[in-house]
Coordinates of C-alpha atoms in Angstrom, one line a residue:
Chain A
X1016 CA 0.0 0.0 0.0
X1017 CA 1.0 3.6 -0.9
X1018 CA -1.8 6.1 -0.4
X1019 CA -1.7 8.9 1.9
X1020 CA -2.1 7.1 5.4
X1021 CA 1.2 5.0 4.8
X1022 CA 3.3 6.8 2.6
X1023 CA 6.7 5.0 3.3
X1024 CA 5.2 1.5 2.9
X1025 CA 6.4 1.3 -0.7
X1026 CA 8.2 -1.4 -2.1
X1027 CA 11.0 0.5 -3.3
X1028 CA 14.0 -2.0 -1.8
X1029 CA 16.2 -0.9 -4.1
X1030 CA 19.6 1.5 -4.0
X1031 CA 17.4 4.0 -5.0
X1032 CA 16.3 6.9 -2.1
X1033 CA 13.1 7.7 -1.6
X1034 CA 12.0 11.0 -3.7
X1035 CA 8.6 12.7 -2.0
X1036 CA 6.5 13.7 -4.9
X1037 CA 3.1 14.5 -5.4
X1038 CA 0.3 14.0 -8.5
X1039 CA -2.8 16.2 -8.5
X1040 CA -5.7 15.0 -10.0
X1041 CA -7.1 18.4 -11.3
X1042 CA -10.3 16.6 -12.7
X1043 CA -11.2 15.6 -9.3
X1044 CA -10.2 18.9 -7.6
X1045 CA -13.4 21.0 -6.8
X1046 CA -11.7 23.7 -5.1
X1047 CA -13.3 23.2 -1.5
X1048 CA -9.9 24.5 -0.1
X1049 CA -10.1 21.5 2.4
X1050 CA -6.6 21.6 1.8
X1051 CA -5.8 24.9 2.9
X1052 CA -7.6 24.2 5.7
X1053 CA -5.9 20.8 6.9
X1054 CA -2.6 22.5 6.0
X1055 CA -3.1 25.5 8.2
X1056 CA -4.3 23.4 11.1
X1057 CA -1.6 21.0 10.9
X1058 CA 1.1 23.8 10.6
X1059 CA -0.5 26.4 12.5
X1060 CA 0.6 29.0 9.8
X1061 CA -0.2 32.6 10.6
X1062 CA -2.2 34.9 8.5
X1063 CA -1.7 35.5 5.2
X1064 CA 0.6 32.8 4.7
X1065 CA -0.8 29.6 3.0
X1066 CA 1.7 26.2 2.3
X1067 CA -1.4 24.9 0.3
X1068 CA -3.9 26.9 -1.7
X1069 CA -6.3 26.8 -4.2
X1070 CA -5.8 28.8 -6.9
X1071 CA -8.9 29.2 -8.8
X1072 CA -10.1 31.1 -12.3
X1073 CA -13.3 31.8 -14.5
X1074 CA -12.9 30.7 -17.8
X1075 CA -15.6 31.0 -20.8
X1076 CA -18.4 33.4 -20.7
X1077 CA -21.8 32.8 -19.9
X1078 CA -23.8 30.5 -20.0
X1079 CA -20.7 28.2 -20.7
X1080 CA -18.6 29.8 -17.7
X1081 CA -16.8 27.5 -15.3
X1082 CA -14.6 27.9 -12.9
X1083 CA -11.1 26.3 -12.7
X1084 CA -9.1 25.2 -9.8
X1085 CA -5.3 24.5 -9.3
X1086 CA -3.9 23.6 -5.7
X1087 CA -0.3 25.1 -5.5
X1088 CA 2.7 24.1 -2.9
X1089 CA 6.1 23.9 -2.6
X1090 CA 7.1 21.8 -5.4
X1091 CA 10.0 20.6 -3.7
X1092 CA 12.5 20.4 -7.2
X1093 CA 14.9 18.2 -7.6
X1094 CA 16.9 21.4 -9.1
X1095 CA 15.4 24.3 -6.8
X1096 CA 16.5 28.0 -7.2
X1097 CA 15.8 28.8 -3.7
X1098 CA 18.4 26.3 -2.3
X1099 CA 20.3 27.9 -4.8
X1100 CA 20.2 31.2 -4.4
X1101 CA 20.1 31.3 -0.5
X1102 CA 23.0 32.8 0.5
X1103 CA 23.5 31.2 4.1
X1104 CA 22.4 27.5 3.4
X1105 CA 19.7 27.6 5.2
X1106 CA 17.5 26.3 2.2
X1107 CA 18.3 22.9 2.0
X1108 CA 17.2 19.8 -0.1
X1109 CA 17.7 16.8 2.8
X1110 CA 20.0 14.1 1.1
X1111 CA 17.7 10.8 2.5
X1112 CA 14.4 11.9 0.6
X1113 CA 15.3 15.3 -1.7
X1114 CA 12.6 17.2 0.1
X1115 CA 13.4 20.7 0.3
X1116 CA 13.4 22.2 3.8
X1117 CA 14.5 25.3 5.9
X1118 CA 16.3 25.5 8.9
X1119 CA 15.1 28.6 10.0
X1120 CA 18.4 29.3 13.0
X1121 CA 20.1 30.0 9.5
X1122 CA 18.0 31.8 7.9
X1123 CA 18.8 35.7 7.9
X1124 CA 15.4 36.6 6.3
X1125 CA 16.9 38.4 3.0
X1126 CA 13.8 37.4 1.0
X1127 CA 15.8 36.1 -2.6
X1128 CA 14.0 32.9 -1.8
X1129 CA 10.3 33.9 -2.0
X1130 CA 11.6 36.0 -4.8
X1131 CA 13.3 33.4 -6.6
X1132 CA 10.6 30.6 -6.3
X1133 CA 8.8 30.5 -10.0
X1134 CA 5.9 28.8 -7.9
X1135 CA 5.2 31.7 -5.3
X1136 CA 4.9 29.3 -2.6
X1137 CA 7.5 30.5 0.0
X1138 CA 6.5 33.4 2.6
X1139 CA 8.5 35.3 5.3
X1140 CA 7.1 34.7 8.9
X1141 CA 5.3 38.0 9.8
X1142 CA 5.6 38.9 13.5
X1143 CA 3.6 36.3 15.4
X1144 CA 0.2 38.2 15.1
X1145 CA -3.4 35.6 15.4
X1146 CA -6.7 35.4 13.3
X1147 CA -8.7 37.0 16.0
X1148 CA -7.3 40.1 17.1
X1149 CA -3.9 40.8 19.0
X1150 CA -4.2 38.1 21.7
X1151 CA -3.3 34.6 20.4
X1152 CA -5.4 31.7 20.7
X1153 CA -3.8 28.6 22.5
X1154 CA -3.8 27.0 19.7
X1155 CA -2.2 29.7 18.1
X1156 CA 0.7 30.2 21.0
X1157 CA 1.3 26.5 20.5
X1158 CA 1.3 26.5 17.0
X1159 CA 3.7 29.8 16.7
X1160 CA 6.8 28.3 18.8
X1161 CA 7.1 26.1 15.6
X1162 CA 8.3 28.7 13.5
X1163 CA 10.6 31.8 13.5
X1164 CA 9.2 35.4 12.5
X1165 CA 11.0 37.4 9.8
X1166 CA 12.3 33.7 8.6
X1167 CA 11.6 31.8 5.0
X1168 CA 8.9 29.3 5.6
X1169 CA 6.7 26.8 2.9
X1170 CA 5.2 23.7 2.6
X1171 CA 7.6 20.7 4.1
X1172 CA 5.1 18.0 3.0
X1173 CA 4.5 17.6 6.6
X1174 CA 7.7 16.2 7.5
X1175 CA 7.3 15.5 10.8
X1176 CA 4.1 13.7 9.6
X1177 CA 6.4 11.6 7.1
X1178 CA 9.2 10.9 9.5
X1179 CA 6.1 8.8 11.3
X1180 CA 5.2 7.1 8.9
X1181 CA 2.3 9.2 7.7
X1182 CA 1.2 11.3 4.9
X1183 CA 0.7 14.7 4.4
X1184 CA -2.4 16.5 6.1
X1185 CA -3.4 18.0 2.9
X1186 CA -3.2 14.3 1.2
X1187 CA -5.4 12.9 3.9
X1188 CA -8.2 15.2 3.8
X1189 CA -8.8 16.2 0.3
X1190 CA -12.5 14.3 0.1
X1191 CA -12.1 13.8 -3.5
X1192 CA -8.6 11.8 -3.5
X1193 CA -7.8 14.6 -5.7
X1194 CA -3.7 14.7 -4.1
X1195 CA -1.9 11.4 -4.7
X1196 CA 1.5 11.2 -2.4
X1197 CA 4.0 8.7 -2.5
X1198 CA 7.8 7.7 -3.3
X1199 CA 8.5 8.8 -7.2
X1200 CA 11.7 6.4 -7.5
X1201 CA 9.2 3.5 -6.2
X1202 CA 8.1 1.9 -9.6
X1203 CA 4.9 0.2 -7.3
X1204 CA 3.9 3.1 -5.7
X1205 CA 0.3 4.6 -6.8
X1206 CA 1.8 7.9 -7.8
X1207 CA 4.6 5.9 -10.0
X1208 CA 1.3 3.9 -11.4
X1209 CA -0.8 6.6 -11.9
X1210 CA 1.9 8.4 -13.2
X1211 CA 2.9 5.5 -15.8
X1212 CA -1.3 5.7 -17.2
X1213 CA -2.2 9.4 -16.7
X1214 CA -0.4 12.1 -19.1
X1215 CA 0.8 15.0 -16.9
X1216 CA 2.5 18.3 -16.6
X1217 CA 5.3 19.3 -14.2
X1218 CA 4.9 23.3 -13.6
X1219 CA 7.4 25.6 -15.3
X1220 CA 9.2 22.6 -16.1
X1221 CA 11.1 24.9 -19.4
X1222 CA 13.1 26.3 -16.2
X1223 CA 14.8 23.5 -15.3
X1224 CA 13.7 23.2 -11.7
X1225 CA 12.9 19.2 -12.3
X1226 CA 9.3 19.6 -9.8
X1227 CA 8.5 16.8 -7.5
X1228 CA 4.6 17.7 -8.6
X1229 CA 2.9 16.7 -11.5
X1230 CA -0.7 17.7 -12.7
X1231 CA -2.8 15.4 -14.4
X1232 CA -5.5 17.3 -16.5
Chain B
X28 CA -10.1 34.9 -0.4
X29 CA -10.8 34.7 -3.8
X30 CA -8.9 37.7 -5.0
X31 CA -5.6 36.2 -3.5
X32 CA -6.4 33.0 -4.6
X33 CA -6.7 34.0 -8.7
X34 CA -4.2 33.7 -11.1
X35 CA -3.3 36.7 -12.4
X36 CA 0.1 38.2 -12.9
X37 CA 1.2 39.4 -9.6
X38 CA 5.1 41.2 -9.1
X39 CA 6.9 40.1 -6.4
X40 CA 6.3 42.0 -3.2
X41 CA 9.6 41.3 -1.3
X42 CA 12.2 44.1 -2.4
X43 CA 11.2 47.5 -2.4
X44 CA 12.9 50.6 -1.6
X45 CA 15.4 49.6 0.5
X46 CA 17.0 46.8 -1.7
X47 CA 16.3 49.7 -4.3
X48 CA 18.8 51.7 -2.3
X49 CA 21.0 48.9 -1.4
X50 CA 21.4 47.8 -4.9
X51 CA 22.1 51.5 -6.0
X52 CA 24.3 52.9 -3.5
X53 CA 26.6 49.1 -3.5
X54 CA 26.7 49.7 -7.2
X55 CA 27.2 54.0 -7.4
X56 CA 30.1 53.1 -4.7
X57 CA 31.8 50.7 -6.6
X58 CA 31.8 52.8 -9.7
X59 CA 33.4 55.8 -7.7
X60 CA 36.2 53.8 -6.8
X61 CA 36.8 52.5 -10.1
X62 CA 37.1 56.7 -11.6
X63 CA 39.0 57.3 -8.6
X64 CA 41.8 54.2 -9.4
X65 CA 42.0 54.8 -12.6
X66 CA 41.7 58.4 -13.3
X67 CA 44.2 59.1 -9.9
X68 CA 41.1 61.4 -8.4
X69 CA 41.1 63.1 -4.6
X70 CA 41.2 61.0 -1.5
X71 CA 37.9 62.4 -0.8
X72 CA 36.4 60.5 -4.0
X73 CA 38.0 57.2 -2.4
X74 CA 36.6 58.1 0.9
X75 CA 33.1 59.0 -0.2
X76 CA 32.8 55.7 -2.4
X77 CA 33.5 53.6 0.8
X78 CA 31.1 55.3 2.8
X79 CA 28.6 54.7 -0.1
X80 CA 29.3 51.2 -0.5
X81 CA 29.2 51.1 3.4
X82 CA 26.0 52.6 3.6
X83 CA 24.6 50.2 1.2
X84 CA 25.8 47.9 3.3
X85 CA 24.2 49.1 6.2
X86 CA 20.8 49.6 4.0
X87 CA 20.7 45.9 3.3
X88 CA 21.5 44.8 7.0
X89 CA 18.4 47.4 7.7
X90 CA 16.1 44.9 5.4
X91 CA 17.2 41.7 7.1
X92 CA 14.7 39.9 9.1
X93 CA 18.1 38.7 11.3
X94 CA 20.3 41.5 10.7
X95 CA 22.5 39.8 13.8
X96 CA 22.6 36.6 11.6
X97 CA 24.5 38.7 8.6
X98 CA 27.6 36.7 8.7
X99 CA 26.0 33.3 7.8
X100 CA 25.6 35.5 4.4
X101 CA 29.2 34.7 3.4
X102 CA 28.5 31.0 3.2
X103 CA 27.2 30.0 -0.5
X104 CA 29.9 31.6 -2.8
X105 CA 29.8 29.3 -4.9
X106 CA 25.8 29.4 -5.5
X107 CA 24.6 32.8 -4.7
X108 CA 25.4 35.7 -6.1
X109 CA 24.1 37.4 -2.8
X110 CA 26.7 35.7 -1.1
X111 CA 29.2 36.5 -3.3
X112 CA 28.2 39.9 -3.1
X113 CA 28.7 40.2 0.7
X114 CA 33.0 38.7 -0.2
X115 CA 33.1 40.9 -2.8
X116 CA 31.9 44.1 -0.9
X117 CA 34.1 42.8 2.2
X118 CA 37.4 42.7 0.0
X119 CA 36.3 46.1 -1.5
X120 CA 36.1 47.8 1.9
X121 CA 39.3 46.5 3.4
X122 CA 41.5 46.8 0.3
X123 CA 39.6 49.9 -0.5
X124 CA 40.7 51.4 2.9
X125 CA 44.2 50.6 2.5
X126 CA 44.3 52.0 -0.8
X127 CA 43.2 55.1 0.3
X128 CA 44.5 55.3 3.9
X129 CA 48.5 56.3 2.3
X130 CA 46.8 59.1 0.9
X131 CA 45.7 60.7 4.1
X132 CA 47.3 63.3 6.2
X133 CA 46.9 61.3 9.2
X134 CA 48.0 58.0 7.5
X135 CA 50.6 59.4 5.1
X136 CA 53.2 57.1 7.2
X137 CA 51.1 54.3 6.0
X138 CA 54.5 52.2 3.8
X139 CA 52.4 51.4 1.2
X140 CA 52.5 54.9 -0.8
X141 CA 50.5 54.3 -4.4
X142 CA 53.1 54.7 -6.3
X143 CA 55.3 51.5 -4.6
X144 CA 54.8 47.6 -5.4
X145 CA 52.5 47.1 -2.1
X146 CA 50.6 50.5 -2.8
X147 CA 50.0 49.6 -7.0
X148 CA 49.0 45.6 -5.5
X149 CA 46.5 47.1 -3.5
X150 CA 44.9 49.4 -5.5
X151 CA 44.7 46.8 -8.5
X152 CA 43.1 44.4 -6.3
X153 CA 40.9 47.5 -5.0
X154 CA 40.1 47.8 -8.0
X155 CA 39.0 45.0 -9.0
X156 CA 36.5 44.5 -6.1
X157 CA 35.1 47.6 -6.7
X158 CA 34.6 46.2 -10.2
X159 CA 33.1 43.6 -8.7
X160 CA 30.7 45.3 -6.3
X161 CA 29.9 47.1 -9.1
X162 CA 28.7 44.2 -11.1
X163 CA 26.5 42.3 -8.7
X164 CA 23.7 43.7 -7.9
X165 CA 22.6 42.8 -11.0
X166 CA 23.3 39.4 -11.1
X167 CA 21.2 38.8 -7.9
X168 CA 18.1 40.1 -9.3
X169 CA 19.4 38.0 -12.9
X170 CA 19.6 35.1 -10.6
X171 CA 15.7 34.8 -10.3
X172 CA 14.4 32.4 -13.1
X173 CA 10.9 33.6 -11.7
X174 CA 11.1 36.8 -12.5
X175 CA 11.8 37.1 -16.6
X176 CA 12.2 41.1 -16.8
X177 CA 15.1 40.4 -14.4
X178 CA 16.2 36.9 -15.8
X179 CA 18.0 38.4 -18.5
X180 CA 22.0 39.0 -19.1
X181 CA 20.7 42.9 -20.2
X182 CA 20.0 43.6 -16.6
X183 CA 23.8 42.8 -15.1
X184 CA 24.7 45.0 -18.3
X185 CA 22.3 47.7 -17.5
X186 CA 22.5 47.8 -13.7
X187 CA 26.8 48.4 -14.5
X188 CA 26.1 51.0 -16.8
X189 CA 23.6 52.9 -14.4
X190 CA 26.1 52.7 -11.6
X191 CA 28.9 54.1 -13.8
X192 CA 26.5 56.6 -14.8
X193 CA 25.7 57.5 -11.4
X194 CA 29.5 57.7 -10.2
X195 CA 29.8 60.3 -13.2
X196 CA 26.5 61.8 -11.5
X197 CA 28.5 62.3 -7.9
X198 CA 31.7 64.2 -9.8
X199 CA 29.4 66.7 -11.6
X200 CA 27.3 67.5 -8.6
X201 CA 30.9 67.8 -6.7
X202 CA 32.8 69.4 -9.6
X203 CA 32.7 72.7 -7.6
X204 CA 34.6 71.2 -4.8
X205 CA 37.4 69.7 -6.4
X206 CA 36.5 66.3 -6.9
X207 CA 37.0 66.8 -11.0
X208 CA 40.8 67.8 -11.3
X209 CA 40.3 67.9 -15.3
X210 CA 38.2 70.9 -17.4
X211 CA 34.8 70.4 -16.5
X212 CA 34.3 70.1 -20.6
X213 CA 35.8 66.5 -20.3
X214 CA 33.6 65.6 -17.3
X215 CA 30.6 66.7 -19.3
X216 CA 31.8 64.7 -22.4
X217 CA 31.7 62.0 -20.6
X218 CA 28.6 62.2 -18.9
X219 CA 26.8 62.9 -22.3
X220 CA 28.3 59.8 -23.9
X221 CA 27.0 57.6 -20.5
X222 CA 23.1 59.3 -20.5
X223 CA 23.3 58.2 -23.9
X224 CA 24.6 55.0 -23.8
X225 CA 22.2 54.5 -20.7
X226 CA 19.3 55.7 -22.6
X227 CA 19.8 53.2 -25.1
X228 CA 20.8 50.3 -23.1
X229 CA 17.5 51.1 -21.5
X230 CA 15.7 51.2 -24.8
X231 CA 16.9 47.7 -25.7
X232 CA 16.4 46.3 -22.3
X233 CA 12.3 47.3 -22.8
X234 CA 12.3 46.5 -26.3
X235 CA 13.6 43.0 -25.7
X236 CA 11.0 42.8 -22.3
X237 CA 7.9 43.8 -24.7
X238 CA 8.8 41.3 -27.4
X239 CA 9.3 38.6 -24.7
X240 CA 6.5 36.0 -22.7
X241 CA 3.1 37.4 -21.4
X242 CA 5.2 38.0 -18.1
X243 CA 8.1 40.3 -19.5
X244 CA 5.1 42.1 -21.1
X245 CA 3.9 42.7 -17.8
X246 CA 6.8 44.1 -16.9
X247 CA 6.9 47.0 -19.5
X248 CA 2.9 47.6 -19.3
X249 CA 3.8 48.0 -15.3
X250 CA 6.7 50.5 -16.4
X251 CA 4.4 52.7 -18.9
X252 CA 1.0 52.9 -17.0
X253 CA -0.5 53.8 -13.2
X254 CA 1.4 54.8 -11.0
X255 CA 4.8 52.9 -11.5
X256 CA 4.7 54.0 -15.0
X257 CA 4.1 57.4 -13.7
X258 CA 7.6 57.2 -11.8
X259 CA 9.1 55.7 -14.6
X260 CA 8.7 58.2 -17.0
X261 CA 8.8 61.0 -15.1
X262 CA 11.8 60.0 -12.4
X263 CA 13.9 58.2 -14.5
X264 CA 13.5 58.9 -18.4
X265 CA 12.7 62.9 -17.9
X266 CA 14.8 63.6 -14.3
X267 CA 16.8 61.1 -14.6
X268 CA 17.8 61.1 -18.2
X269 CA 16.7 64.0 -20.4
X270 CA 17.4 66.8 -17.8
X271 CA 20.5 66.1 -17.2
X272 CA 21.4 65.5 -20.9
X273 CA 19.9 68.8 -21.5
X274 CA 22.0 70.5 -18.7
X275 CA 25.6 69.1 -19.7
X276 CA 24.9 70.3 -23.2
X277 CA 23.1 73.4 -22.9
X278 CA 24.0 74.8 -19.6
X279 CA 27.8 73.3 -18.5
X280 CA 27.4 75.3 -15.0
X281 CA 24.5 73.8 -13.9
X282 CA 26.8 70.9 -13.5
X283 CA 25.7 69.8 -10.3
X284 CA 22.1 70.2 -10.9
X285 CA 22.6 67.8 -13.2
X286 CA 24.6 65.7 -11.0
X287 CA 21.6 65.3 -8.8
X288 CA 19.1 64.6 -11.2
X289 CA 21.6 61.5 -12.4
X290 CA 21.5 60.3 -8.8
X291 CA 17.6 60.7 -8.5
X292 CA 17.2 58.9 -11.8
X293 CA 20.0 56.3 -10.5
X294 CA 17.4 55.3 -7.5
X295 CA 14.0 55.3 -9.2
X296 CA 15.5 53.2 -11.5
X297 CA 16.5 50.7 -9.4
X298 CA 13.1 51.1 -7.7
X299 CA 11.3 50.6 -11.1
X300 CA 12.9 47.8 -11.6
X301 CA 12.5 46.0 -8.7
X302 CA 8.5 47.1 -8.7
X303 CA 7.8 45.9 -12.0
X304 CA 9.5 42.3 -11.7
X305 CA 6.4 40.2 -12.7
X306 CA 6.6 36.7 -11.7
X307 CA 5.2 33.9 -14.6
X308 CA 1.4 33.4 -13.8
X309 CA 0.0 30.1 -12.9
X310 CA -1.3 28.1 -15.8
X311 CA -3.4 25.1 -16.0
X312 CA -1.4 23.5 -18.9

């Protein structure tokens, strides 16, 4: 089994590493934002900053209007411009799995990260302020010691989720199945699979970055 | 949450003024220096092109979010050009000082006169870092595949010329005070031929943006309409650009009005710049 409750459970036995990577299934997207939602409670991200969101767009004119939806994250690249251009290191891609991560007691805050990332998915920590008003909630004060203000943070598909043995939070409650997570260099996996049937898109992939996310239209 | 959520072009929201005046004080500094080696100006030139590199310095420590972490900054030469930017200015400032410390009253016992082996090693390698802090700034907004109006080998190009340009800016506005030893014709020669060249580099840089991807296109609409377009042509093309030409040509003893308007153009450029960087919009194929 590889879906989102046991992402590690692949069979990939081989020399190969594991390689995090995510498939989104934008037919089944409806843009209920679940993912937001389970993103922000999992990370306790402040206001204005969002790991996961829904993107969405009109398209057509009425009556054949629609709307579109495309969930964007950290992509974590194989080839990523903001490990590149960070001048202190503190962008990282971690050697055992190639996710992309921050240590933020590195991170001086100079911003060419969230500039450089094609994907607009990384945001500087504001000072800790809540959702409802100056005081913070408990939640909030809990959630808060997690992160550094005035340091780069973004999606880390839920690491500490992952280093357990479980998927992302976004993965788990997206009611539609719509995000499939699971080890890219594991030929078994459902992503590989689904990957090996479905065509798909990697985002700006003309630059190089070699995305860990693919879009199935 | 909608409105946050669409897909439209958005520029980045990250630099602003401050890098603006990081990026243009680093490279006007650099530039100085580089007159001041190789056409043997004042002290004073020397002096005033470390504070401005210094203040740039200082401007960018300002914009931080960890200004105490600043040192970490040094660690990535080898990937980012902000890094490199931090050795580059470093070397400038030290070898800068020594350069110009003989040629002080109260350092004149300094053993490394200019014109002795040490004193001609120092200020070649001076030199060179100030050609170097020069050159940067535009490489770490060309280092941003995100951004195509910055993603281009024009802007390193461009951002040089505009320092040089600027440095030229600083001896006219201080031409009364000695910091141009040569006729002041020469000094406006020169600064005719740079607003030129400027003007044109410029020209080519937003020609080659408006024939470019949706993005780049952006860019230029940004820098022609509202109220960056607004700054745009009047701060940089009119102050920054056409007065000044005017003035050197026209009216050679308004030389340090003209200086000024250089400098403001210098800044609003650099501000323009960083405002209109467009990142690629989000597509669904």
């Amino acid at each position: 089994m590889d879906g989102p409750e046991n992402p590690g459970a692949g069979k990939n036995q081989g020399s190969l590493r594991p390689r995090w990577g995510m498939a989104i299934d934008l037919k089944r997207c409806v843009g209920c934002q679940s993912c937001t939602l389970a993103c922000k409670l999992e990370n306790g991200t402040p206001p204005g900053t969002f790991w996961m969101r829904v993107l969405e767009k009109e398209e057509g004119v009425f009556p054949l209007a629609r709307k579109v939806f495309l969930p964007v994250r950290c992509n974590h690249c194989n080839n990523p411009p903001c490990v590149t251009v960070c001048p202190t290191g503190a962008s990282y891609t971690r050697e055992q799995d190639n996710l992309v991560l921050i240590n933020q007691d590195k991170c001086i805050g100079c911003r060419a990260c969230v500039v450089a990332c094609p994907y607009q998915v990384r945001f500087l920590a504001g000072d800790s302020k809540g959702y409802y008003g100056e005081e913070l909630t408990p939640y909030e004060r809990t959630a808060y010691q997690n992160w550094q203000p005035r340091t780069a943070q973004k999606c880390t598909f839920c690491v500490h989720r992952l280093d357990q043995g479980l998927g992302p939070a976004c993965v788990q409650t997206c009611p539609t199945r719509a995000l499939i997570f699971g080890d890219l260099n594991d030929p078994e996996s459902e992503i590989s699979q689904v990957m090996r049937e479905r065509f798909r898109w990697q985002p700006r992939a003309e630059l190089g970055t070699d995305p860990s996310l693919y879009y199935l239209p | 949450m909608t409105a946050d959520f669409s897909m439209q072009p958005r520029s980045q929201q990250e630099w602003s003024w401050l890098v603006a005046m990081d990026l243009f004080l680093g490279g006007l500094g650099g530039a100085l220096f580089l007159f001041f080696v190789f056409l043997k100006l004042p002290a004073a030139v020397g002096l005033l092109s470390l504070g401005l590199v210094t203040a740039g310095g200082l401007v960018l420590l300002a914009e931080l979010g960890h200004p105490a972490r600043a040192w970490r900054a040094i660690c990535r030469p080898f990937s980012s050009w902000i890094s490199r930017g931090v050795i580059f200015v470093l070397l400038f400032l030290v070898t800068g000082s020594l350069t110009v410390g003989p040629l002080l009253a109260s350092f004149s016992w300094l053993p490394w006169a200019p014109d002795t082996l040490g004193g001609k090693t120092l200020g070649m390698i001076a030199g060179v870092s100030a050609l170097l802090v020069t050159l940067y700034p535009g490489f770490v907004l060309a280092a941003s595949p995100s951004i195509p109006s910055w993603n281009t080998p024009l802007l390193p190009v461009l951002f040089f010329s505009n320092s040089v340009m600027g440095a030229t800016g600083i001896l006219l506005l201080f031409s009364s005070i000695g910091f141009w030893s040569q006729s002041i014709a020469e000094l406006n020669a020169l600064a005719t031929l740079l607003l030129i060249a400027n003007f044109v580099l410029l020209l080519v840089y937003l020609l080659v943006l408006g024939n470019s991807g949706i993005s780049a296109k952006e860019s230029v609409r940004r820098l022609r309409e509202g109220s960056l377009g607004w700054v745009f042509r009047w701060g940089v093309v009119l102050v920054g650009t056409i007065v000044p030409l005017l003035l050197v040509v026209l009216l050679p003893s308004a030389a340090a009005l003209a200086g000024a308007c250089v400098l403001a153009g210098g800044v609003l450029f650099r501000y323009c710049v960083l405002e209109a960087g467009v990142y690629v919009p989000f597509a669904l194929t």
